[in-house]
mmCIF file of C-alpha atoms in Angstrom:
data_model
loop_
_atom_site.group_PDB
_atom_site.id
_atom_site.type_symbol
_atom_site.label_atom_id
_atom_site.label_comp_id
_atom_site.label_asym_id
_atom_site.label_seq_id
_atom_site.Cartn_x
_atom_site.Cartn_y
_atom_site.Cartn_z
ATOM 1 C CA MET A 7 -9.849 26.400 -101.454
ATOM 2 C CA PRO A 8 -11.009 27.118 -98.017
ATOM 3 C CA GLU A 9 -8.258 29.363 -98.090
ATOM 4 C CA ARG A 10 -9.078 31.265 -101.123
ATOM 5 C CA GLN A 11 -12.562 32.033 -99.505
ATOM 6 C CA GLU A 12 -10.904 33.080 -96.398
ATOM 7 C CA ALA A 13 -8.885 35.314 -98.590
ATOM 8 C CA ASP A 14 -11.921 36.424 -100.738
ATOM 9 C CA ARG A 15 -14.010 37.309 -97.424
ATOM 10 C CA THR A 16 -11.639 39.511 -96.286
ATOM 11 C CA SER A 17 -11.128 41.459 -99.636
ATOM 12 C CA SER A 18 -15.168 41.730 -99.631
ATOM 13 C CA GLY A 19 -14.916 43.854 -96.573
ATOM 14 C CA GLU A 20 -16.103 41.316 -93.812
ATOM 15 C CA ILE A 21 -14.192 41.646 -90.779
ATOM 16 C CA PRO A 22 -13.038 38.177 -89.901
ATOM 17 C CA ALA A 23 -14.497 36.850 -86.662
ATOM 18 C CA LYS A 24 -12.574 36.396 -83.506
ATOM 19 C CA PRO A 25 -11.990 33.210 -82.325
ATOM 20 C CA MET A 26 -13.448 32.859 -79.047
ATOM 21 C CA TYR A 27 -11.653 32.171 -76.022
ATOM 22 C CA SER A 28 -12.581 29.991 -73.503
ATOM 23 C CA VAL A 29 -13.341 31.744 -70.088
ATOM 24 C CA GLU A 30 -12.551 29.652 -66.885
ATOM 25 C CA ARG A 31 -15.383 30.043 -64.252
ATOM 26 C CA ALA A 32 -13.661 30.771 -60.634
ATOM 27 C CA ARG A 33 -13.463 27.504 -58.586
ATOM 28 C CA VAL A 34 -15.084 29.911 -55.502
ATOM 29 C CA PRO A 35 -17.064 32.890 -56.560
ATOM 30 C CA LEU A 36 -15.779 36.247 -55.367
ATOM 31 C CA VAL A 37 -19.003 36.650 -53.319
ATOM 32 C CA LEU A 38 -18.148 33.615 -51.136
ATOM 33 C CA LYS A 39 -14.474 34.350 -50.777
ATOM 34 C CA LEU A 40 -15.501 38.033 -49.121
ATOM 35 C CA PHE A 41 -18.254 36.447 -47.111
ATOM 36 C CA GLY A 42 -15.385 33.883 -45.970
ATOM 37 C CA LEU A 43 -13.131 36.490 -45.280
ATOM 38 C CA THR A 44 -15.663 38.762 -43.268
ATOM 39 C CA ALA A 45 -16.717 35.465 -41.170
ATOM 40 C CA LEU A 46 -13.063 34.566 -40.533
ATOM 41 C CA LEU A 47 -12.214 38.448 -39.103
ATOM 42 C CA ILE A 48 -15.642 38.155 -36.996
ATOM 43 C CA VAL A 49 -14.780 34.838 -35.835
ATOM 44 C CA ALA A 50 -11.193 36.024 -34.988
ATOM 45 C CA VAL A 51 -12.660 39.121 -33.007
ATOM 46 C CA VAL A 52 -15.164 37.332 -31.092
ATOM 47 C CA GLY A 53 -12.132 34.932 -29.932
ATOM 48 C CA ILE A 54 -9.948 37.504 -28.866
ATOM 49 C CA ALA A 55 -12.868 39.173 -26.953
ATOM 50 C CA VAL A 56 -13.758 36.066 -25.343
ATOM 51 C CA ALA A 57 -9.955 35.075 -24.391
ATOM 52 C CA ILE A 58 -9.522 38.432 -22.778
ATOM 53 C CA THR A 59 -13.272 38.133 -20.941
ATOM 54 C CA ILE A 60 -11.625 34.963 -19.641
ATOM 55 C CA GLN A 61 -8.566 36.203 -18.739
ATOM 56 C CA ARG A 62 -9.966 39.138 -16.846
ATOM 57 C CA ALA A 63 -13.060 36.986 -15.219
ATOM 58 C CA ASN A 64 -10.066 34.519 -13.853
ATOM 59 C CA ILE A 65 -8.262 37.425 -12.367
ATOM 60 C CA VAL A 66 -11.369 38.689 -10.888
ATOM 61 C CA ALA A 67 -12.163 35.017 -9.449
ATOM 62 C CA ARG A 68 -8.512 34.618 -8.160
ATOM 63 C CA ASP A 69 -8.620 37.850 -6.325
ATOM 64 C CA THR A 70 -12.137 37.208 -4.763
ATOM 65 C CA VAL A 71 -11.062 33.720 -4.044
ATOM 66 C CA ASN A 72 -8.029 35.074 -2.044
ATOM 67 C CA LYS A 73 -10.015 37.726 -0.605
ATOM 68 C CA SER A 74 -12.316 35.202 0.658
ATOM 69 C CA ILE A 75 -9.571 32.697 2.193
ATOM 70 C CA ALA A 76 -7.832 35.655 3.610
ATOM 71 C CA GLY A 77 -11.246 36.257 5.231
ATOM 72 C CA ALA A 78 -11.808 33.113 6.555
ATOM 73 C CA ALA A 79 -8.371 32.445 7.955
ATOM 74 C CA ARG A 80 -8.791 35.877 9.813
ATOM 75 C CA LEU A 81 -12.121 34.698 11.014
ATOM 76 C CA PHE A 82 -10.814 31.382 12.318
ATOM 77 C CA ASP A 83 -7.869 32.619 13.844
ATOM 78 C CA ASP A 84 -10.601 35.028 15.775
ATOM 79 C CA LEU A 85 -12.812 32.132 16.433
ATOM 80 C CA GLU A 86 -9.713 30.074 17.986
ATOM 81 C CA ARG A 87 -8.810 32.865 20.055
ATOM 82 C CA GLN A 88 -12.228 33.266 21.035
ATOM 83 C CA ARG A 89 -12.169 29.321 22.007
ATOM 84 C CA LEU A 90 -8.825 29.737 23.718
ATOM 85 C CA ALA A 91 -9.642 32.315 26.045
ATOM 86 C CA ARG A 92 -13.010 30.516 26.847
ATOM 87 C CA VAL A 93 -11.135 27.430 27.700
ATOM 88 C CA ALA A 94 -8.377 29.669 29.952
ATOM 89 C CA VAL A 95 -11.126 31.058 31.844
ATOM 90 C CA PRO A 96 -12.256 27.991 33.777
ATOM 91 C CA VAL A 97 -8.523 26.752 33.950
ATOM 92 C CA GLN A 98 -7.638 30.450 35.560
ATOM 93 C CA LEU A 99 -10.266 29.855 37.860
ATOM 94 C CA VAL A 100 -9.456 26.841 39.176
ATOM 95 C CA GLY A 101 -5.315 27.716 39.687
ATOM 96 C CA ASN A 102 -6.640 30.897 41.265
ATOM 97 C CA ASP A 103 -9.620 29.440 43.549
ATOM 98 C CA PRO A 104 -7.655 29.852 47.091
ATOM 99 C CA THR A 105 -9.874 27.140 48.954
ATOM 100 C CA PHE A 106 -8.823 24.757 45.839
ATOM 101 C CA TYR A 107 -5.207 25.750 46.013
ATOM 102 C CA ALA A 108 -5.200 25.199 49.829
ATOM 103 C CA TYR A 109 -6.564 22.048 49.547
ATOM 104 C CA ILE A 110 -4.179 20.542 47.043
ATOM 105 C CA LYS A 111 -1.511 22.051 48.831
ATOM 106 C CA GLU A 112 -2.408 20.326 52.110
ATOM 107 C CA ASN A 113 -3.618 17.136 50.598
ATOM 108 C CA PHE A 114 -0.680 16.780 48.250
ATOM 109 C CA ALA A 115 2.571 16.333 50.260
ATOM 110 C CA GLY A 116 3.852 14.214 46.867
ATOM 111 C CA ALA A 117 1.796 11.710 45.116
ATOM 112 C CA SER A 118 4.193 8.956 45.969
ATOM 113 C CA GLN A 119 3.303 9.607 49.759
ATOM 114 C CA PRO A 120 0.619 7.564 51.298
ATOM 115 C CA THR A 121 -1.216 10.686 52.895
ATOM 116 C CA THR A 122 -2.358 11.425 49.333
ATOM 117 C CA ASP A 123 -6.216 10.932 48.823
ATOM 118 C CA LEU A 124 -6.192 10.596 45.295
ATOM 119 C CA VAL A 125 -10.176 9.858 45.494
ATOM 120 C CA SER A 126 -10.899 13.387 46.928
ATOM 121 C CA LEU A 127 -8.757 14.994 44.409
ATOM 122 C CA ASN A 128 -10.567 13.080 41.990
ATOM 123 C CA ASP A 129 -13.481 14.458 43.193
ATOM 124 C CA GLN A 130 -12.547 17.986 43.385
ATOM 125 C CA LEU A 131 -11.372 17.713 39.747
ATOM 126 C CA GLU A 132 -14.758 16.256 38.395
ATOM 127 C CA GLN A 133 -16.830 18.788 40.623
ATOM 128 C CA ARG A 134 -14.820 21.528 38.795
ATOM 129 C CA ARG A 135 -14.882 19.917 35.474
ATOM 130 C CA THR A 136 -18.835 19.482 35.618
ATOM 131 C CA LEU A 137 -19.052 23.306 36.808
ATOM 132 C CA PHE A 138 -17.179 24.778 33.507
ATOM 133 C CA GLY A 139 -18.203 22.245 31.351
ATOM 134 C CA SER A 140 -14.930 20.706 30.181
ATOM 135 C CA ASP A 141 -14.233 17.639 28.983
ATOM 136 C CA VAL A 142 -11.269 16.856 30.953
ATOM 137 C CA LEU A 143 -9.004 18.275 33.738
ATOM 138 C CA VAL A 144 -5.420 16.910 34.749
ATOM 139 C CA LEU A 145 -3.796 17.525 37.706
ATOM 140 C CA LEU A 146 0.025 18.000 37.179
ATOM 141 C CA ASP A 147 2.667 17.883 39.898
ATOM 142 C CA ASP A 148 5.405 20.727 39.688
ATOM 143 C CA GLN A 149 7.695 18.305 37.512
ATOM 144 C CA GLY A 150 5.073 17.696 34.798
ATOM 145 C CA ARG A 151 3.814 14.611 35.741
ATOM 146 C CA VAL A 152 0.402 13.582 36.013
ATOM 147 C CA ILE A 153 -0.970 12.944 39.473
ATOM 148 C CA THR A 154 -4.657 12.427 38.410
ATOM 149 C CA ARG A 155 -7.130 13.537 35.524
ATOM 150 C CA THR A 156 -10.736 13.325 35.133
ATOM 151 C CA ASP A 157 -10.872 11.179 32.162
ATOM 152 C CA GLN A 158 -8.691 8.461 33.687
ATOM 153 C CA PRO A 159 -8.652 9.049 37.345
ATOM 154 C CA SER A 160 -6.117 7.505 39.602
ATOM 155 C CA VAL A 161 -7.217 5.700 42.579
ATOM 156 C CA THR A 162 -4.439 4.129 44.752
ATOM 157 C CA ALA A 163 -1.375 5.753 42.938
ATOM 158 C CA ALA A 164 -0.378 8.987 40.958
ATOM 159 C CA SER A 165 -0.670 8.198 37.215
ATOM 160 C CA GLY A 166 2.833 9.190 36.861
ATOM 161 C CA GLU A 167 2.391 10.007 32.916
ATOM 162 C CA ASP A 168 5.284 12.387 32.059
ATOM 163 C CA LEU A 169 3.724 14.962 29.974
ATOM 164 C CA TYR A 170 7.146 17.382 30.641
ATOM 165 C CA GLU A 171 8.363 15.363 27.618
ATOM 166 C CA GLN A 172 5.522 15.060 25.641
ATOM 167 C CA SER A 173 4.123 18.510 25.681
ATOM 168 C CA PRO A 174 5.698 21.584 24.770
ATOM 169 C CA VAL A 175 2.983 23.476 26.384
ATOM 170 C CA VAL A 176 3.687 21.768 30.225
ATOM 171 C CA LYS A 177 7.470 22.199 29.639
ATOM 172 C CA LYS A 178 7.323 25.860 28.873
ATOM 173 C CA VAL A 179 5.344 26.176 32.237
ATOM 174 C CA ILE A 180 7.454 24.082 34.095
ATOM 175 C CA ASP A 181 10.778 25.764 32.516
ATOM 176 C CA GLU A 182 9.420 29.395 33.412
ATOM 177 C CA PRO A 183 7.596 29.322 36.540
ATOM 178 C CA GLN A 184 7.060 33.264 36.362
ATOM 179 C CA LEU A 185 4.713 32.343 33.298
ATOM 180 C CA ALA A 186 1.032 33.304 34.412
ATOM 181 C CA ASP A 187 -0.197 30.928 31.816
ATOM 182 C CA ALA A 188 0.877 29.032 28.440
ATOM 183 C CA ARG A 189 -1.744 28.304 25.726
ATOM 184 C CA GLY A 190 -1.804 25.026 23.103
ATOM 185 C CA VAL A 191 -2.855 21.947 22.545
ATOM 186 C CA ILE A 192 -1.900 18.725 24.455
#
């Protein structure tokens, strides 16, 4: 019978009601999707900007450090040259002092000979070491052997320590007699 009532209604001029469709609600509203996409875009742009800034800052920092190190190296080289020049002056003065040279030549006919007055040589070296403010002075023979030195003075016989084989500076001076001076570390 319900079918008949339905047919009667349509013939009576009533419009049949449409069945209601169920509308699903979106899990995430469109507003939140747009907000999330905009936030993601902003984070990406800021991230790229930070990465570029860090990269450029590293380049600038590396260049600055390299320039500072190069400047420090030049300064160190200059200071080292000045220090070596200050150390060389007293040595040149002692080596070119005619009275000291004559005293050594007269008193040193060979360290092995009994006529060598090592106590006087030690005294002369100690006076010059004090005068020049040096830490140590070493007197060598023409073969690079130590006659005496101010830190470990020889009293009865020449030290005989062979610096020719131990020190490239001494070897250079002995091998090249025309050489005015040589610089280095002993």
